[in-house]
Coordinates of C-alpha atoms in Angstrom, one line a residue:
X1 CA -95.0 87.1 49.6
X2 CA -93.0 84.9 47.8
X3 CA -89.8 82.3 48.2
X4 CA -88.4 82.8 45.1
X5 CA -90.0 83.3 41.2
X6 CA -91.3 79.9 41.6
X7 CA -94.3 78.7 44.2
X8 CA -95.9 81.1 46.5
X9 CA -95.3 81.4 50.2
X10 CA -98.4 79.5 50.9
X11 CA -97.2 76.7 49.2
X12 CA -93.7 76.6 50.6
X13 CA -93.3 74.5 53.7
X14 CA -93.1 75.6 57.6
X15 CA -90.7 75.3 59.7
X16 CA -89.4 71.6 60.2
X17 CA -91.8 70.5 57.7
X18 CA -91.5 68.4 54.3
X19 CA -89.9 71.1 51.8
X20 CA -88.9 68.0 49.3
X21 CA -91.6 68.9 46.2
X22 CA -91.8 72.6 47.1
X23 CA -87.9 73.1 47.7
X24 CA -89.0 76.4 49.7
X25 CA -89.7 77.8 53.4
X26 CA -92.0 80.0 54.3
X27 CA -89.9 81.0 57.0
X28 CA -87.0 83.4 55.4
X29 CA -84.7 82.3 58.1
X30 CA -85.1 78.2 57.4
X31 CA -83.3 76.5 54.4
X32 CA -84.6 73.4 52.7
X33 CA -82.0 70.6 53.1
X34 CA -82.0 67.8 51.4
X35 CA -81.4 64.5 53.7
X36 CA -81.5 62.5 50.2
X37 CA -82.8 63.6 46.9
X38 CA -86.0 61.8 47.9
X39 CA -86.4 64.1 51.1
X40 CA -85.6 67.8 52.8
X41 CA -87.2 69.6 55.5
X42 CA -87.1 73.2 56.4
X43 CA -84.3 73.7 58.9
X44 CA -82.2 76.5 60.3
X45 CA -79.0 74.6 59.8
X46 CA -77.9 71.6 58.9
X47 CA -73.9 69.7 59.3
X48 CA -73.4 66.7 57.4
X49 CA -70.8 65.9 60.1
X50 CA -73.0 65.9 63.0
X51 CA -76.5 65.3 61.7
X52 CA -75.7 61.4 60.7
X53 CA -77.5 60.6 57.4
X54 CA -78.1 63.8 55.9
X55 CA -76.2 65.2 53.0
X56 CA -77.1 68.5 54.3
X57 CA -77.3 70.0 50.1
X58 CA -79.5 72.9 50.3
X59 CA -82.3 73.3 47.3
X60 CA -84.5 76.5 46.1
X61 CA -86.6 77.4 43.9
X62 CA -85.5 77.8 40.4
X63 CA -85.8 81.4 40.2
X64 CA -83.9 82.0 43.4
X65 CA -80.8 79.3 42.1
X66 CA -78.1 79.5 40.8
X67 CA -79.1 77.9 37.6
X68 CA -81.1 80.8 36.7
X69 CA -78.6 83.0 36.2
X70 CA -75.6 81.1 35.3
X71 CA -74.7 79.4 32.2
X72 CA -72.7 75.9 33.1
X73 CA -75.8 75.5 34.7
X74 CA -77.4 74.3 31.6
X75 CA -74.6 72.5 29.7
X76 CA -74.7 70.6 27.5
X77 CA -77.3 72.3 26.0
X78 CA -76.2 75.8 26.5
X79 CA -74.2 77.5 23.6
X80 CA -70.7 76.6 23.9
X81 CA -68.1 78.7 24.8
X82 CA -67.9 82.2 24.9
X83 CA -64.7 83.1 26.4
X84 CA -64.4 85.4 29.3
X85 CA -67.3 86.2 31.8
X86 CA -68.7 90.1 31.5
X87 CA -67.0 91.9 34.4
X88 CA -68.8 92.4 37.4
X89 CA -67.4 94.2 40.4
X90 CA -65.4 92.8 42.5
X91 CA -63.9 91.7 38.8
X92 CA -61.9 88.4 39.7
X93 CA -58.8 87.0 37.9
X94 CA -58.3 83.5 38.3
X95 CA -54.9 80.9 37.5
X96 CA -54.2 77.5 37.6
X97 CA -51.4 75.5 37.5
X98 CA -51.9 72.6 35.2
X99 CA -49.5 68.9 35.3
X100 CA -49.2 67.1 32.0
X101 CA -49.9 63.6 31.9
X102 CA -52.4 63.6 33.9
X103 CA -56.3 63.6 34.2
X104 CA -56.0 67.5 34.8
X105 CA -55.5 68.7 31.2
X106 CA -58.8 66.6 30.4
X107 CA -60.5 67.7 33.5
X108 CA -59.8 71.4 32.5
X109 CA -61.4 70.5 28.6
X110 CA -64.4 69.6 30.9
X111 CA -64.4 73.1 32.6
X112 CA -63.5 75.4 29.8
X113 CA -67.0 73.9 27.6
X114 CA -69.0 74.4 30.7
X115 CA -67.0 78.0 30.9
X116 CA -66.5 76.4 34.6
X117 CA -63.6 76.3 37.0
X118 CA -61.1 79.2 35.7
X119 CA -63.1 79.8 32.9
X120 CA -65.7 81.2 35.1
X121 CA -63.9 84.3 36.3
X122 CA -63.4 87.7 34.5
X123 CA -60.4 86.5 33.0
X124 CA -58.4 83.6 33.6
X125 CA -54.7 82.1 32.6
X126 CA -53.5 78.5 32.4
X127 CA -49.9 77.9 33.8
X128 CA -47.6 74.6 33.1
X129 CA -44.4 73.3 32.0
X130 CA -45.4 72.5 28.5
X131 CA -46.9 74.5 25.4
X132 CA -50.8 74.1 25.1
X133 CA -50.5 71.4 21.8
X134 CA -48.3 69.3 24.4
X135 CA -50.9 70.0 27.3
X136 CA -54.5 69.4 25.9
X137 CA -56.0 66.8 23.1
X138 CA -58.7 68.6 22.9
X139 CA -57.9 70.8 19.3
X140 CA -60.3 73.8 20.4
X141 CA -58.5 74.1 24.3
X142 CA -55.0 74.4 22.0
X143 CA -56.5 76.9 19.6
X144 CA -58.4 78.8 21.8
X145 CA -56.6 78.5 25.6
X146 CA -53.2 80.2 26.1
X147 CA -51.0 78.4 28.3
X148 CA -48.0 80.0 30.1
X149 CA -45.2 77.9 30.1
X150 CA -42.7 77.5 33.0
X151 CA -39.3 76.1 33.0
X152 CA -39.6 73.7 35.7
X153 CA -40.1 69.5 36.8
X154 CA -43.3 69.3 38.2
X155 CA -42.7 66.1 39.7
X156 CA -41.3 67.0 42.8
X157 CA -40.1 64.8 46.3
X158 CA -41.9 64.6 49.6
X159 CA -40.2 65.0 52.8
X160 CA -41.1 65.4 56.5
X161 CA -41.4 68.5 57.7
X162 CA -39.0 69.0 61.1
X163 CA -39.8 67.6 64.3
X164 CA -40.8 69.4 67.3
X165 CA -41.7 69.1 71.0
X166 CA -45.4 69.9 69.6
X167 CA -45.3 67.7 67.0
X168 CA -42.5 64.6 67.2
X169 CA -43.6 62.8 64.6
X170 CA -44.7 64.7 61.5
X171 CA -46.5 64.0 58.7
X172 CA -44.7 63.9 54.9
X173 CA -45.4 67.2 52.3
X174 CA -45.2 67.8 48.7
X175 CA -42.0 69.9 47.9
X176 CA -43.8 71.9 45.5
X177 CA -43.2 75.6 46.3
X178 CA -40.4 75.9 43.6
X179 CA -43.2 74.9 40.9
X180 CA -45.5 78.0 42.6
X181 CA -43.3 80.7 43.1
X182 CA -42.0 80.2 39.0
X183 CA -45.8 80.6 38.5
X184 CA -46.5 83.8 40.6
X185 CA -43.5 85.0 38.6
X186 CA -45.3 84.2 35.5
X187 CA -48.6 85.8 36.4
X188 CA -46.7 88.6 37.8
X189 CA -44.5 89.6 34.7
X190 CA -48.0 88.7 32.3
X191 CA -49.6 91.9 34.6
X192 CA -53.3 90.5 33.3
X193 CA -54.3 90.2 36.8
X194 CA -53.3 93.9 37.3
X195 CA -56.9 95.0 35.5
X196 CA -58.8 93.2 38.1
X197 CA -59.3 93.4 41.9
X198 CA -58.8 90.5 43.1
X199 CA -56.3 87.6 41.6
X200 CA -57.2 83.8 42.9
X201 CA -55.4 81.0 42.2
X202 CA -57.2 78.0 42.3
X203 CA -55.8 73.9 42.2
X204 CA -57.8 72.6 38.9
X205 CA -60.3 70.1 41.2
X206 CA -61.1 73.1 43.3
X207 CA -65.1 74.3 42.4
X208 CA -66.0 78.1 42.5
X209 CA -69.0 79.4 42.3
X210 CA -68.2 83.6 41.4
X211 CA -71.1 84.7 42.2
X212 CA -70.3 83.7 45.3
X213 CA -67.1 84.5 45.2
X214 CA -67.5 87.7 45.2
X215 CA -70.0 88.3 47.9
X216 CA -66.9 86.9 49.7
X217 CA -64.2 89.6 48.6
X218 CA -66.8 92.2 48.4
X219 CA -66.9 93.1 51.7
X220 CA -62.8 92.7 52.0
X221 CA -60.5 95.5 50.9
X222 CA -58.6 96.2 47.4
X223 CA -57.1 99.7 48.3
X224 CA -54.9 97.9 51.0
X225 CA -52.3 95.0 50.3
X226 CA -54.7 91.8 51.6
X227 CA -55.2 88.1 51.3
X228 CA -57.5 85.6 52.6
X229 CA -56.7 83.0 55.5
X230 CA -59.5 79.7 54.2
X231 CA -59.2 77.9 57.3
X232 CA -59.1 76.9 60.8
X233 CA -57.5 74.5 61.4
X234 CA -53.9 73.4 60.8
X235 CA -51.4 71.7 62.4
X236 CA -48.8 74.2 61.9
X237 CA -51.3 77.1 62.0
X238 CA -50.8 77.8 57.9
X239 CA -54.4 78.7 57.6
X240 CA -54.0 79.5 54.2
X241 CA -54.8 76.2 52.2
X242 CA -53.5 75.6 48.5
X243 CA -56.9 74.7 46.7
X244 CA -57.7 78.2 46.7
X245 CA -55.1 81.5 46.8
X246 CA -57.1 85.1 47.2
X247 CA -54.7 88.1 46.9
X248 CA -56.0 91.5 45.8
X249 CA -54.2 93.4 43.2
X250 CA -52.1 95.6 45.7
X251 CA -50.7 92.0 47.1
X252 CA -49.9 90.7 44.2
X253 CA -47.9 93.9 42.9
X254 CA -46.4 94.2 46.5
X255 CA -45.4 90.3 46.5
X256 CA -44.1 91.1 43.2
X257 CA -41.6 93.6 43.9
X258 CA -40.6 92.6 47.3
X259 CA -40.6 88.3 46.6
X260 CA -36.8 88.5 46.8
X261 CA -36.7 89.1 50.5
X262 CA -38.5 85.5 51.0
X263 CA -36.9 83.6 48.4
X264 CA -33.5 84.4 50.4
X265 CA -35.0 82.2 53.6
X266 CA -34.3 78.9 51.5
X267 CA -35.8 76.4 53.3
X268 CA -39.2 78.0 51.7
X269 CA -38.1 76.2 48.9
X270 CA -38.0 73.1 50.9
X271 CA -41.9 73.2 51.6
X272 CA -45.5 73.4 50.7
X273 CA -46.6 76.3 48.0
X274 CA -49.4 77.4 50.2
X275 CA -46.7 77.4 53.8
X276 CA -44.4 79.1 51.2
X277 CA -46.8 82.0 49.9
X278 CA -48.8 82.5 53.5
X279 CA -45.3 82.6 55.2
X280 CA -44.1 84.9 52.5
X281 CA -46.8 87.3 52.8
X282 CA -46.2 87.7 56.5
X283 CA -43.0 88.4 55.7
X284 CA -44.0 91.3 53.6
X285 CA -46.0 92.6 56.0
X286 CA -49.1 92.2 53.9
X287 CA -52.7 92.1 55.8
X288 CA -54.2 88.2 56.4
X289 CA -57.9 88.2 56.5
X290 CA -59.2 85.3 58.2
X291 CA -63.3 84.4 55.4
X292 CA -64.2 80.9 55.8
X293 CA -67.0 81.2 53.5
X294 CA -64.3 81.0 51.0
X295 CA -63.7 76.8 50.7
X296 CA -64.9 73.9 52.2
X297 CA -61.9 71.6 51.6
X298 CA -62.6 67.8 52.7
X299 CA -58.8 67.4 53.3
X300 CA -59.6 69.4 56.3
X301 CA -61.3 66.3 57.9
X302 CA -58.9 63.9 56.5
X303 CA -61.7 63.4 53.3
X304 CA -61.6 62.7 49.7
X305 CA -65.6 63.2 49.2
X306 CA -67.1 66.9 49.2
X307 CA -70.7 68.1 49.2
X308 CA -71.0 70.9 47.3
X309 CA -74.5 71.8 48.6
X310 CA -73.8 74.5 51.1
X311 CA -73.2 78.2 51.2
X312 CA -69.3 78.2 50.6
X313 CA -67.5 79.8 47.6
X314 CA -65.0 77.0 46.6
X315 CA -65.2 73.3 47.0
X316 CA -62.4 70.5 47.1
X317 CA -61.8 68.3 45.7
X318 CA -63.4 67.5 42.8
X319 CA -61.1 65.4 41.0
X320 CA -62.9 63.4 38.7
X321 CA -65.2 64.4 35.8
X322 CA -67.8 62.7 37.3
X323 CA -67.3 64.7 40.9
X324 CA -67.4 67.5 39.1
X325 CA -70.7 67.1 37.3
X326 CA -72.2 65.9 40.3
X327 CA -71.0 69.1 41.8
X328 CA -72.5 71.1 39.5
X329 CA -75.3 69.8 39.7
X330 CA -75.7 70.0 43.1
X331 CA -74.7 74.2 43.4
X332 CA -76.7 74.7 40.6
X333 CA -80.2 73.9 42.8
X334 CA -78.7 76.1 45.5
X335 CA -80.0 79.7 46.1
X336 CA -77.6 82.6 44.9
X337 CA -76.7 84.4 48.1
X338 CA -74.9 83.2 51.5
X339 CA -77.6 81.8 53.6
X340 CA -77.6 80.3 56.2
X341 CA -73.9 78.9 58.0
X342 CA -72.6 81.4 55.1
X343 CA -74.0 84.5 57.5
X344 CA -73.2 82.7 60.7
X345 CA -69.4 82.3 59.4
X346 CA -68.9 85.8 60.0
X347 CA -69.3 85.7 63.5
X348 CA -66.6 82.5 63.5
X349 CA -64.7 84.7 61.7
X350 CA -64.6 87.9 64.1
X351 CA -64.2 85.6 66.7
X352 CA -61.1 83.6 65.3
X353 CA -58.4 84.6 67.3
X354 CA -55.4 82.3 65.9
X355 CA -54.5 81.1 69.5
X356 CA -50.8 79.4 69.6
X357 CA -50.8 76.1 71.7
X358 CA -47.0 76.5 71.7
X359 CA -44.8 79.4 71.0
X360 CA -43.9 80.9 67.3
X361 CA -40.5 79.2 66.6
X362 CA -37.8 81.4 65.2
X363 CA -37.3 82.1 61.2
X364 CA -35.4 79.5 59.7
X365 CA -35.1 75.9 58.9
X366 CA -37.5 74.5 61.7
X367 CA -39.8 77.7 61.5
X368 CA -42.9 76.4 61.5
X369 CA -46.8 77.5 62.8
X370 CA -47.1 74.8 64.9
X371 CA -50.0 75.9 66.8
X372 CA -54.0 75.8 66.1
X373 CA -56.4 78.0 66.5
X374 CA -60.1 76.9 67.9
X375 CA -62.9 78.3 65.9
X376 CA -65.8 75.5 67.0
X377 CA -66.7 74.0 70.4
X378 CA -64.1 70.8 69.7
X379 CA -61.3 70.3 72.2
X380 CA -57.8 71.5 70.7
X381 CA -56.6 67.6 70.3
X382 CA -59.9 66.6 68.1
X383 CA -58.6 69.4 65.8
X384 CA -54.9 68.3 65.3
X385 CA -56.2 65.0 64.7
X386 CA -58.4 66.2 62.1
X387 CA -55.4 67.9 60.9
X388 CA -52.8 65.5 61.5
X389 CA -55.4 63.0 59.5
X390 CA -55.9 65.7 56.5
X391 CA -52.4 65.4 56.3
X392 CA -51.9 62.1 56.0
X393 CA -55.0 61.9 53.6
X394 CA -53.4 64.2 51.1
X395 CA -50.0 62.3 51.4
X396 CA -51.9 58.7 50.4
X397 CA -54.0 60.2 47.8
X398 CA -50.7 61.4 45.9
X399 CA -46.9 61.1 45.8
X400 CA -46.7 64.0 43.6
X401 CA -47.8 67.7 43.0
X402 CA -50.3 67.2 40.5
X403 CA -53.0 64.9 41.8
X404 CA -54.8 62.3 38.9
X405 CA -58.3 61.1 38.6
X406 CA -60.5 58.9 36.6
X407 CA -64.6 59.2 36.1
X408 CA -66.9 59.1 33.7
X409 CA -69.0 61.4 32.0
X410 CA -72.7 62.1 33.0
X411 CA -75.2 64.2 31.8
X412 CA -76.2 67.5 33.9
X413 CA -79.9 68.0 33.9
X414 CA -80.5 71.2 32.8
X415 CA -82.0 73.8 35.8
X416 CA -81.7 71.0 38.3

């Protein structure tokens, strides 16, 4: 029996053992997590929150990685730049909005010669305010990358959301939703994401691994109007988080022709893009389904750093070049498939019931979801702390909607 193409069960390590030179179990039900990159041991779970030390990263053996199969894996020494990913089923469609002047456009350069990021998906489109000469330096990304231009400012104001018996004292929030909705309204009328299943939208530090992507949205429908809900927690209960938007092709078309019913509720324009679209959706009657597999979003804990060693689909943020590498690098030594929390998060999932700790408030200017839900064993006050701290985290980190970031470049070991 083996672990993997690589070393033979025999050779991989039991349970609680040393896994560090092996990087396998021979139990199938253990993972080898890394404590450092000097030491891992074979355990059946592993939470860099609670186990203090560890950065809980979870290796394998090459043939069972990620790097065996897929190409940024290998840069800079794999070809280049092909252009779009062969189609695989569920076929994803992926957009981001992109701010000028800032260290996205050279972040994105980064992504589209890894064929990371956007790039990555079936098919992808670049969204901003400005024609791609004006957007990128980089004279291949203007050749070669369409960008959908927008008329609108993306620097937009932040303001404090209303107050409320729940929650007196509110934190600020990027006015940002004008900026989103013009750029639905350009993927919509561009109808590229209409030859896919599934259409994502993703915030340019956001990570995605497709391959595990898809095990995500392949279990979800595409025949019925549906989106994904990415978290659990949120002080106003908008468990849809912006770093990552799924929608399948039937809620796109339906958001599409039915978006004018939200846009005459005009304090949407007042808020959020991701309060905006989830509110929206509701609105339009179109099916939430609650996947936490899909991100793992340090903002959640009121954090700037992410791990991108365990079994989620998206990781944020990754805002710097240097993040990102070290992202890479990191998913590219993981195994493949879901394993491990990835299976168990199915079972937080069923069990997720979206509890209110205070009534729905009516539609309108102080409509709100001022409620969380509890998902783990943490008392409900932990959880709007960790909430009310995420949103005071992404308030100090930026003052406007598109978020900046300096790193330097490293080199990605190829296979590792």
């Amino acid at each position: 029996v083996q672990h993997g193409v690589g070393p033979v069960a025999s050779a991989c390590a039991n349970d609680w053992q040393i896994c560090t030179k092996s990087r396998c179990c021979k139990n199938p039900n253990m993972q080898c997590y890394m404590q450092s990159i000097s030491h891992a041991k074979c355990m059946n779970s592993c939470n860099p929150l609670q186990d203090s030390g560890w950065t809980c990263n979870a290796v394998t053996s090459y043939g069972r990685s990620i790097a065996s199969e897929w190409p940024p894996c290998h840069w800079p020494h794999n070809t280049g730049n092909k252009g779009i990913a062969p189609r695989r089923s569920p076929s994803i469609f992926c957009w981001a909005v992109v701010c000028p002047g800032t260290s996205e456009p050279e972040l994105m350069t980064l992504q589209y010669k890894q064929r990371s990021g956007i790039f990555a998906c079936d098919d992808y489109a670049v969204v901003s305010n400005v024609s791609g000469d004006k957007l990128f330096h980089d004279p291949e990304m203007v050749r070669k990358v369409k960008v959908s231009v927008i008329h609108v400012n993306m620097w937009v104001k932040v303001k404090r959301m209303p107050p409320t018996a729940a929650v007196p004292n509110p934190p600020a929030h990027l006015v940002n939703s004008p900026i989103f909705i013009k750029a639905w309204q350009r993927i919509a009328e561009d109808q590229e994401y209409s030859y896919h299943d599934w259409t994502i939208k993703l915030d340019v530090d956001a990570f995605v691994v497709p391959e595990r992507l898809r095990q995500v949205l392949r279990i979800h429908p595409v025949k019925k109007a549906a989106y994904i809900l990415n978290t659990g927690v949120d002080m106003y209960s908008n468990f849809l988080h912006g770093p990552v938007e799924a929608l399948n092709t039937e809620a796109v078309q339906k958001y599409a022709a039915h978006v004018q019913k939200c846009l005459g509720q005009t304090w949407l324009w007042k808020t959020g893009e991701d309060l905006y679209l989830n509110r929206c959706l509701k609105m339009l009657h179109i099916h939430p389904i609650r996947d936490l597999r899909l991100m793992n979003d340090a903002y959640n804990w009121g954090g700037h750093y992410i791990e991108c060693g365990s079994a989620y689909a998206v990781f944020h943020p990754l805002k710097t070049k240097k993040d990102w590498i070290r992202c890479l690098r990191t998913v590219c030594g993981t195994p493949r498939k879901l394993w491990g929390h990835g299976r168990m998060t199915m079972k937080l999932v069923s069990n997720f019931s979206g509890a209110s700790i205070v009534p729905d408030l009516p539609d309108g200017p102080a409509a709100g979801f001022m409620t969380a839900a509890v998902i783990l064993p943490l008392p409900v006050g932990l959880l709007l702390i960790a909430a009310a701290v995420r949103a005071w985290s992404r308030l100090a980190a930026v003052g406007k909607t598109c978020e900046e970031g300096e790193g330097s470049l490293s080199i990605l070991a190829a296979g590792t």
